Short mmCIF file of C-alpha atoms and ligand atoms in Angstrom, two decimals:
data_model
loop_
_atom_site.label_atom_id
_atom_site.label_comp_id
_atom_site.label_asym_id
_atom_site.label_seq_id
_atom_site.Cartn_x
_atom_site.Cartn_y
_atom_site.Cartn_z
CA MET F 1 -5.29 -43.92 39.20
CA ASN F 2 -2.59 -46.19 37.85
CA ILE F 3 -1.02 -49.20 39.52
CA HIS F 4 2.20 -51.17 39.19
CA GLU F 5 2.70 -54.20 36.97
CA TYR F 6 2.96 -56.57 39.96
CA GLN F 7 -0.33 -55.23 41.37
CA ALA F 8 -2.04 -55.49 37.98
CA LYS F 9 -0.88 -59.11 37.78
CA GLU F 10 -2.40 -59.83 41.21
CA LEU F 11 -5.73 -58.67 39.81
CA LEU F 12 -5.23 -60.73 36.64
CA ARG F 13 -4.72 -63.85 38.76
CA GLN F 14 -7.92 -63.07 40.71
CA TYR F 15 -9.74 -63.13 37.39
CA LYS F 16 -7.98 -66.26 36.15
CA VAL F 17 -6.14 -64.35 33.44
CA ALA F 18 -2.89 -66.22 32.80
CA THR F 19 0.32 -64.41 33.70
CA PRO F 20 3.79 -65.73 34.58
CA ASP F 21 4.51 -66.51 38.19
CA GLY F 22 6.27 -63.62 39.90
CA ARG F 23 6.88 -61.95 43.25
CA VAL F 24 8.17 -58.69 44.65
CA ALA F 25 11.60 -59.21 46.25
CA VAL F 26 12.15 -57.48 49.57
CA ASP F 27 15.95 -57.66 49.36
CA ALA F 28 18.77 -59.12 47.27
CA GLU F 29 18.74 -62.41 49.20
CA ASN F 30 15.03 -62.71 48.53
CA ALA F 31 15.62 -62.06 44.81
CA ARG F 32 18.15 -64.91 44.83
CA GLN F 33 15.71 -67.22 46.64
CA ILE F 34 12.78 -66.49 44.31
CA THR F 35 15.03 -67.08 41.29
CA LYS F 36 16.06 -70.45 42.76
CA GLU F 37 12.39 -71.36 43.14
CA PHE F 38 11.86 -70.49 39.48
CA GLY F 39 14.51 -73.01 38.49
CA GLY F 40 17.55 -70.76 38.53
CA GLN F 41 16.61 -68.00 36.09
CA SER F 42 14.37 -64.95 36.28
CA VAL F 43 13.43 -61.62 34.76
CA VAL F 44 14.17 -58.73 37.12
CA LYS F 45 11.72 -55.88 36.59
CA ALA F 46 11.70 -52.33 37.93
CA GLN F 47 8.24 -51.22 39.07
CA ILE F 48 7.39 -47.69 38.02
CA HIS F 49 4.20 -46.22 36.56
CA ALA F 50 5.69 -45.77 33.10
CA GLY F 51 6.21 -47.93 30.08
CA GLY F 52 9.30 -48.52 28.00
CA ARG F 53 11.20 -49.95 30.97
CA GLY F 54 12.84 -52.62 28.84
CA LYS F 55 14.62 -50.12 26.61
CA GLY F 56 15.54 -47.95 29.62
CA GLY F 57 17.28 -50.79 31.48
CA GLY F 58 14.43 -51.63 33.84
CA VAL F 59 13.83 -55.20 32.60
CA LYS F 60 16.83 -57.56 32.80
CA PHE F 61 17.31 -61.26 32.41
CA ALA F 62 19.12 -63.10 35.24
CA LYS F 63 20.88 -66.30 34.13
CA ASN F 64 21.35 -67.51 37.71
CA PRO F 65 20.30 -66.63 41.29
CA ASP F 66 23.47 -64.63 42.01
CA GLU F 67 22.90 -62.50 38.95
CA ALA F 68 19.31 -61.87 40.08
CA ALA F 69 20.63 -60.63 43.43
CA GLU F 70 23.11 -58.34 41.65
CA LEU F 71 20.46 -56.98 39.30
CA PHE F 72 18.13 -56.40 42.24
CA LYS F 73 20.80 -54.31 44.01
CA LYS F 74 21.45 -52.26 40.88
CA MET F 75 17.81 -51.67 40.13
CA LEU F 76 16.47 -50.76 43.56
CA GLY F 77 16.90 -47.03 44.08
CA MET F 78 18.06 -46.34 40.54
CA THR F 79 16.52 -43.51 38.57
CA LEU F 80 14.97 -45.07 35.53
CA VAL F 81 14.59 -42.91 32.44
CA THR F 82 12.23 -44.12 29.71
CA HIS F 83 10.49 -42.29 26.88
CA GLN F 84 7.46 -41.98 29.17
CA THR F 85 9.12 -40.62 32.33
CA GLY F 86 10.61 -37.43 30.94
CA ALA F 87 14.29 -36.57 31.35
CA GLU F 88 14.12 -36.51 35.16
CA GLY F 89 13.16 -40.20 35.26
CA ARG F 90 11.54 -42.11 38.15
CA LYS F 91 13.13 -43.61 41.20
CA VAL F 92 12.63 -47.37 41.51
CA HIS F 93 11.16 -48.31 44.91
CA THR F 94 10.02 -51.84 44.10
CA VAL F 95 11.59 -54.70 42.13
CA PHE F 96 9.56 -57.62 40.77
CA ILE F 97 11.06 -61.03 40.00
CA SER F 98 9.28 -62.86 37.20
CA ASN F 99 9.47 -66.49 36.12
CA PRO F 100 10.84 -66.36 32.54
CA VAL F 101 8.77 -67.61 29.65
CA ASP F 102 9.89 -68.79 26.20
CA ILE F 103 8.35 -66.40 23.74
CA GLU F 104 6.98 -67.65 20.46
CA LYS F 105 5.03 -64.50 19.56
CA GLU F 106 4.49 -61.05 21.13
CA LEU F 107 1.04 -59.57 20.57
CA TYR F 108 -0.77 -56.46 21.72
CA LEU F 109 -4.04 -56.23 23.58
CA ALA F 110 -5.96 -53.46 25.32
CA PHE F 111 -9.41 -52.60 26.61
CA LEU F 112 -10.13 -48.91 26.92
CA VAL F 113 -13.02 -46.48 27.05
CA ASP F 114 -13.39 -45.06 23.57
CA ARG F 115 -14.84 -41.58 23.82
CA GLY F 116 -15.88 -41.54 20.17
CA SER F 117 -18.28 -44.45 20.52
CA SER F 118 -18.76 -43.99 24.31
CA ARG F 119 -18.07 -47.69 24.68
CA ILE F 120 -15.47 -50.03 26.00
CA THR F 121 -13.35 -51.01 23.04
CA LEU F 122 -10.98 -53.90 22.56
CA MET F 123 -7.82 -53.15 20.60
CA ALA F 124 -5.70 -56.00 19.35
CA SER F 125 -2.64 -56.19 17.17
CA THR F 126 -0.13 -58.75 16.01
CA GLU F 127 2.54 -56.08 16.60
CA GLY F 128 3.22 -56.62 20.30
CA GLY F 129 6.22 -55.61 22.36
CA VAL F 130 6.61 -52.29 20.55
CA GLU F 131 4.86 -49.03 21.37
CA ILE F 132 1.30 -49.08 20.07
CA GLU F 133 1.58 -45.37 19.15
CA GLU F 134 4.27 -46.37 16.68
CA VAL F 135 2.07 -49.10 15.18
CA ALA F 136 -0.85 -46.65 14.95
CA GLU F 137 1.32 -44.21 13.04
CA LYS F 138 3.16 -46.54 10.66
CA THR F 139 0.82 -49.50 10.13
CA PRO F 140 -2.65 -48.54 11.45
CA GLU F 141 -4.21 -51.41 9.47
CA LYS F 142 -2.52 -53.80 11.91
CA ILE F 143 -4.71 -52.61 14.79
CA VAL F 144 -8.11 -54.25 15.09
CA LYS F 145 -10.85 -52.51 17.07
CA VAL F 146 -13.88 -54.26 18.52
CA VAL F 147 -16.56 -52.00 20.02
CA ILE F 148 -18.44 -53.65 22.89
CA ASP F 149 -22.14 -53.17 23.56
CA PRO F 150 -22.46 -52.57 27.34
CA ALA F 151 -25.80 -54.40 27.50
CA ILE F 152 -24.35 -57.56 25.99
CA GLY F 153 -20.74 -57.38 27.10
CA LEU F 154 -17.91 -58.94 25.13
CA SER F 155 -19.72 -61.62 23.16
CA GLY F 156 -18.16 -64.95 22.29
CA PHE F 157 -18.31 -63.92 18.67
CA GLN F 158 -16.33 -60.75 19.31
CA ALA F 159 -13.70 -62.54 21.41
CA ARG F 160 -13.25 -65.07 18.60
CA GLN F 161 -13.07 -62.25 16.05
CA ALA F 162 -10.20 -60.68 18.04
CA ALA F 163 -8.38 -63.99 18.55
CA PHE F 164 -8.67 -64.63 14.83
CA ALA F 165 -7.28 -61.18 14.03
CA LEU F 166 -4.33 -62.03 16.27
CA GLY F 167 -3.55 -64.88 13.91
CA LEU F 168 -4.24 -67.60 16.46
CA SER F 169 -5.58 -71.08 15.91
CA GLY F 170 -6.15 -74.34 17.75
CA ASP F 171 -5.42 -74.42 21.46
CA ALA F 172 -3.93 -70.90 21.61
CA PHE F 173 -7.10 -69.59 19.95
CA LYS F 174 -9.31 -71.14 22.63
CA LYS F 175 -7.05 -69.91 25.43
CA ALA F 176 -7.05 -66.38 23.98
CA VAL F 177 -10.87 -66.31 23.88
CA THR F 178 -11.07 -67.25 27.59
CA PHE F 179 -8.28 -64.78 28.35
CA LEU F 180 -10.21 -61.96 26.66
CA GLN F 181 -13.48 -62.77 28.39
CA ASN F 182 -11.89 -62.90 31.84
CA LEU F 183 -9.99 -59.68 31.20
CA TYR F 184 -13.17 -57.94 30.09
CA ARG F 185 -14.90 -59.04 33.29
CA LEU F 186 -12.04 -57.54 35.31
CA PHE F 187 -12.31 -54.29 33.35
CA VAL F 188 -16.01 -53.88 34.07
CA GLU F 189 -16.11 -55.14 37.66
CA LYS F 190 -13.14 -53.02 38.76
CA ASP F 191 -14.24 -49.88 36.88
CA CYS F 192 -11.09 -49.66 34.82
CA ALA F 193 -10.31 -46.87 32.42
CA MET F 194 -7.63 -48.81 30.59
CA VAL F 195 -6.11 -52.27 30.65
CA GLU F 196 -3.11 -52.80 28.39
CA ILE F 197 -1.33 -56.10 27.92
CA ASN F 198 1.83 -55.45 25.93
CA PRO F 199 3.11 -57.94 25.17
CA LEU F 200 0.49 -60.63 25.26
CA VAL F 201 2.67 -63.66 24.71
CA ILE F 202 2.12 -66.98 23.01
CA THR F 203 4.73 -69.20 24.60
CA LYS F 204 6.71 -71.95 22.89
CA GLN F 205 4.54 -74.37 24.91
CA GLY F 206 1.39 -72.83 23.40
CA ASP F 207 0.19 -70.91 26.44
CA VAL F 208 -1.34 -67.45 26.24
CA VAL F 209 0.03 -65.20 29.02
CA ALA F 210 0.15 -61.52 29.99
CA LEU F 211 3.87 -60.79 30.15
CA ASP F 212 3.28 -57.17 31.05
CA ALA F 213 0.16 -55.45 32.42
CA LYS F 214 -0.82 -51.86 32.83
CA ILE F 215 -4.11 -50.92 34.47
CA GLY F 216 -5.65 -47.49 34.98
CA PHE F 217 -8.84 -46.93 36.97
CA ASP F 218 -11.67 -44.44 36.80
CA ASP F 219 -10.94 -42.21 39.82
CA ASN F 220 -14.63 -41.42 40.24
CA ALA F 221 -15.38 -45.07 40.98
CA LEU F 222 -12.50 -45.73 43.38
CA PHE F 223 -14.73 -45.20 46.40
CA ARG F 224 -16.34 -48.58 45.73
CA HIS F 225 -13.02 -50.42 45.35
CA PRO F 226 -11.09 -50.21 48.61
CA ASP F 227 -8.91 -53.12 47.43
CA VAL F 228 -7.82 -51.11 44.41
CA LEU F 229 -7.37 -47.90 46.39
CA ALA F 230 -4.97 -49.81 48.64
CA TYR F 231 -2.68 -50.12 45.60
CA ARG F 232 -2.22 -46.34 45.39
CA ASP F 233 1.49 -45.45 45.41
CA LEU F 234 2.11 -41.83 46.38
CA ASN F 235 5.74 -42.13 45.21
CA GLU F 236 4.39 -42.18 41.67
CA GLU F 237 2.33 -39.02 41.94
CA ALA F 238 3.49 -35.39 41.73
CA PRO F 239 3.98 -34.26 45.38
CA GLU F 240 1.94 -31.10 44.75
CA GLU F 241 -0.96 -33.21 43.51
CA VAL F 242 -0.83 -35.47 46.56
CA GLU F 243 -0.81 -32.42 48.85
CA ALA F 244 -3.71 -30.81 46.94
CA SER F 245 -5.83 -33.96 47.14
CA LYS F 246 -5.67 -33.74 50.98
CA PHE F 247 -7.67 -30.50 50.74
CA ASN F 248 -10.02 -31.69 47.97
CA LEU F 249 -8.41 -29.32 45.49
CA ASN F 250 -8.40 -30.40 41.87
CA PHE F 251 -4.80 -29.70 40.98
CA ILE F 252 -2.71 -30.79 38.03
CA LYS F 253 0.91 -29.77 37.70
CA LEU F 254 1.97 -28.32 34.34
CA ASP F 255 5.32 -27.04 33.15
CA GLY F 256 4.77 -23.27 32.73
CA ASN F 257 5.56 -20.45 35.17
CA ILE F 258 2.22 -18.73 35.85
CA GLY F 259 0.39 -20.26 38.79
CA CYS F 260 -3.40 -20.30 38.45
CA MET F 261 -6.01 -20.28 41.19
CA VAL F 262 -9.52 -20.49 39.83
CA ASN F 263 -12.95 -21.69 40.94
CA GLY F 264 -14.68 -24.06 38.56
CA ALA F 265 -13.03 -26.47 36.15
CA GLY F 266 -14.36 -24.74 33.04
CA LEU F 267 -13.20 -21.33 34.18
CA ALA F 268 -9.82 -22.86 35.09
CA MET F 269 -9.43 -24.20 31.56
CA GLY F 270 -10.54 -20.85 30.11
CA THR F 271 -7.95 -19.15 32.31
CA MET F 272 -5.18 -21.38 31.04
CA ASP F 273 -6.30 -20.65 27.48
CA ILE F 274 -6.26 -16.89 27.95
CA ILE F 275 -2.80 -17.02 29.55
CA LYS F 276 -1.57 -18.95 26.50
CA TYR F 277 -3.38 -16.56 24.18
CA HIS F 278 -1.42 -13.67 25.66
CA GLY F 279 1.89 -15.46 25.29
CA GLY F 280 2.25 -16.93 28.79
CA SER F 281 2.37 -20.50 30.06
CA PRO F 282 0.36 -21.90 33.00
CA ALA F 283 2.21 -23.72 35.80
CA ASN F 284 -0.84 -25.67 36.88
CA PHE F 285 -4.52 -26.34 36.58
CA LEU F 286 -6.32 -25.63 39.85
CA ASP F 287 -10.01 -25.66 40.60
CA VAL F 288 -10.56 -24.67 44.24
CA GLY F 289 -14.19 -25.74 43.96
CA GLY F 290 -17.45 -23.96 44.48
CA GLY F 291 -17.64 -24.05 48.26
CA ALA F 292 -13.99 -23.53 49.16
CA THR F 293 -13.13 -22.06 52.55
CA GLU F 294 -10.48 -19.45 53.44
CA GLU F 295 -8.38 -22.37 54.63
CA ALA F 296 -8.64 -24.12 51.23
CA VAL F 297 -7.70 -20.92 49.40
CA LYS F 298 -4.72 -20.47 51.68
CA ASN F 299 -3.54 -24.05 51.09
CA ALA F 300 -4.05 -23.67 47.36
CA PHE F 301 -1.79 -20.64 47.45
CA ARG F 302 0.81 -22.48 49.48
CA ILE F 303 0.87 -25.35 46.97
CA ILE F 304 1.12 -23.00 43.97
CA LEU F 305 3.95 -21.00 45.56
CA GLY F 306 5.74 -24.21 46.57
CA ASP F 307 6.56 -24.71 42.88
CA LYS F 308 9.95 -23.09 42.26
CA GLU F 309 9.03 -22.49 38.61
CA VAL F 310 6.16 -20.17 39.51
CA LYS F 311 7.10 -16.56 38.70
CA ALA F 312 3.62 -15.00 39.02
CA VAL F 313 0.10 -16.00 40.06
CA LEU F 314 -3.22 -15.28 38.47
CA VAL F 315 -6.25 -15.56 40.73
CA ASN F 316 -9.45 -15.72 38.72
CA ILE F 317 -12.62 -16.03 40.76
CA PHE F 318 -16.18 -15.75 39.64
CA GLY F 319 -18.20 -15.57 42.82
CA GLY F 320 -21.35 -17.60 42.48
CA ILE F 321 -21.62 -20.00 45.37
CA MET F 322 -18.08 -18.91 46.23
CA ARG F 323 -17.98 -15.45 47.81
CA CYS F 324 -15.26 -13.00 46.73
CA ASP F 325 -14.63 -11.80 50.30
CA ILE F 326 -13.78 -15.37 51.38
CA VAL F 327 -11.27 -15.65 48.56
CA ALA F 328 -9.79 -12.26 49.41
CA ASN F 329 -9.42 -13.27 53.07
CA GLY F 330 -7.76 -16.52 52.01
CA ILE F 331 -5.24 -14.65 49.88
CA VAL F 332 -4.44 -12.19 52.65
CA LYS F 333 -4.02 -15.06 55.14
CA ALA F 334 -1.66 -16.80 52.75
CA ALA F 335 0.32 -13.59 52.28
CA LYS F 336 0.64 -13.24 56.07
CA GLU F 337 1.57 -16.84 56.83
CA ILE F 338 3.58 -17.90 53.80
CA GLY F 339 4.74 -14.60 52.37
CA ILE F 340 4.14 -13.81 48.73
CA THR F 341 7.33 -13.33 46.79
CA VAL F 342 5.99 -13.13 43.22
CA PRO F 343 3.53 -10.75 41.54
CA VAL F 344 -0.08 -11.74 42.18
CA VAL F 345 -2.78 -10.54 39.81
CA VAL F 346 -6.34 -10.89 41.08
CA ARG F 347 -9.50 -10.79 39.04
CA LEU F 348 -12.66 -10.99 41.13
CA GLU F 349 -16.22 -10.81 39.91
CA GLY F 350 -19.61 -11.75 41.31
CA THR F 351 -20.96 -12.23 44.83
CA ASN F 352 -19.50 -9.77 47.36
CA VAL F 353 -16.97 -8.47 44.84
CA GLU F 354 -16.82 -5.00 46.46
CA GLU F 355 -16.02 -6.44 49.90
CA GLY F 356 -13.40 -8.67 48.28
CA LYS F 357 -11.67 -5.83 46.48
CA LYS F 358 -11.74 -3.74 49.65
CA ILE F 359 -10.08 -6.50 51.68
CA LEU F 360 -7.31 -6.80 49.08
CA ALA F 361 -6.80 -3.02 48.78
CA GLU F 362 -6.57 -2.57 52.56
CA SER F 363 -4.35 -5.61 53.13
CA GLY F 364 -1.14 -3.68 52.65
CA TYR F 365 0.16 -6.32 50.21
CA ASN F 366 1.05 -5.50 46.66
CA LEU F 367 -1.75 -7.33 44.87
CA ILE F 368 -2.37 -6.27 41.28
CA VAL F 369 -6.02 -5.85 40.40
CA GLY F 370 -7.20 -7.13 37.04
CA ASN F 371 -10.18 -5.09 35.83
CA ASP F 372 -11.43 -7.94 33.72
CA LEU F 373 -10.13 -11.33 32.58
CA LYS F 374 -8.26 -9.96 29.54
CA ASP F 375 -6.67 -7.19 31.58
CA ALA F 376 -5.67 -9.69 34.30
CA ALA F 377 -4.12 -12.07 31.76
CA GLU F 378 -2.15 -9.27 30.12
CA LYS F 379 -0.89 -8.05 33.48
CA VAL F 380 0.20 -11.46 34.70
CA VAL F 381 1.98 -12.29 31.44
CA ALA F 382 3.69 -8.88 31.47
CA SER F 383 4.86 -9.47 35.04
CA VAL F 384 6.89 -12.56 34.10
CA LYS F 385 8.46 -11.01 30.99
P1 GDP K 1 8.16 -52.54 29.28
O1 GDP K 1 9.41 -52.35 28.47
O2 GDP K 1 8.05 -51.54 30.40
O3 GDP K 1 6.93 -52.56 28.43
O4 GDP K 1 8.31 -53.97 29.99
P2 GDP K 1 7.81 -55.44 29.54
O5 GDP K 1 7.37 -56.16 30.74
O6 GDP K 1 6.82 -55.35 28.43
O7 GDP K 1 9.14 -56.14 29.01
C1 GDP K 1 9.84 -55.64 27.89
C2 GDP K 1 10.30 -56.78 27.00
O8 GDP K 1 11.14 -57.67 27.72
C3 GDP K 1 9.17 -57.66 26.48
O9 GDP K 1 8.55 -57.12 25.32
C4 GDP K 1 9.90 -58.95 26.19
O10 GDP K 1 10.47 -58.91 24.90
C5 GDP K 1 11.02 -58.97 27.23
N1 GDP K 1 10.67 -59.91 28.32
C6 GDP K 1 10.05 -59.62 29.49
N2 GDP K 1 9.83 -60.74 30.21
C7 GDP K 1 10.33 -61.78 29.47
C8 GDP K 1 10.39 -63.20 29.67
O11 GDP K 1 9.94 -63.78 30.66
N3 GDP K 1 11.00 -63.93 28.68
C9 GDP K 1 11.49 -63.35 27.56
N4 GDP K 1 12.05 -64.14 26.65
N5 GDP K 1 11.44 -62.03 27.34
C10 GDP K 1 10.87 -61.25 28.29
MN1 MN K 2 5.37 -53.75 28.05
#
């Protein structure tokens, strides 16, 4: 789960990680008021779960309180397009007013879980403010990686090593070391997957502050962080994914046109592969789970068919714990209640497969039987061509 910049900064403050003063404005008058409190100037920032807002027009400097009010009005409700949102962009529902800082240097800092070393890794670079992907491509030597031993945590030595690599000295050096140690503590205690500070700013006054903050959490640990879960913003998630999560379905929207309903994550990935292999393109990843009910299958179908891009559906079930007759009943129920308007290819195998096939055959709906996985994939791809 990801959160907004203003929420990430609330967490930073809890952990004594320095960040500029800032508040969400509820309306234009409020934006004016906050700007007055900041001494007459502010940075007006659109809150969406995507980076690159600055270049897209989502970060603007207000030279006076009236301008802040104007910028607020323009930004709220606008559709912001950045290189991370895709062409359709994201609607801005929240606007954050930040107390401006005088930038001396923009640096880059991130903690993330590195799968290669299976450890939390600190990444630091003197090239802040620009996309780190660009730095990694053009000047990879400017990114310093520090791998952290979980038993020891971020040691003082490592924090100093990173601060040194950032080219800091004196007071800023000391402040950066404390900054890193507090940020690491946040990362571990809140079960983060990624914390990115870009830019980390050294101000003209010599302070070290997080000007921007992006935090992603490990979804599997959210149950023990109700405070973090409260930050969830459904506006930022694909509506199909929000709907699917209500029924405990593991659903991820993709951009193809063949809907997939599968039990088991591995089989679901294999199904997407075989669709691709035969020249098709999956519209989603969906694992209905091992113990899904008729009701879950029906809802899964409803969510898949709710996508206007879907031109055909491939149902691929291997009945282990899941029984094929339950799946078949779910499909027939969906056909009755929602209506099925696109070709549906069904491949069933395993527990109660004969009952399942019988239910489908006698349903009166035009459901195409796949004799095996290859046959099913070929049939579903052919049906959209
Ligand atoms: P992003 O574009 O979504 O990553 O948004 P950021 O919060 O990182 O802001 C983009 C850029 O705006 C930063 O890299 C800074 O150069 C600039 N910026 C943001 N806040 C301030 C500020 O308080 N003072 C100054 N001088 N520049 C700022
Ligand atoms: Mn940024």
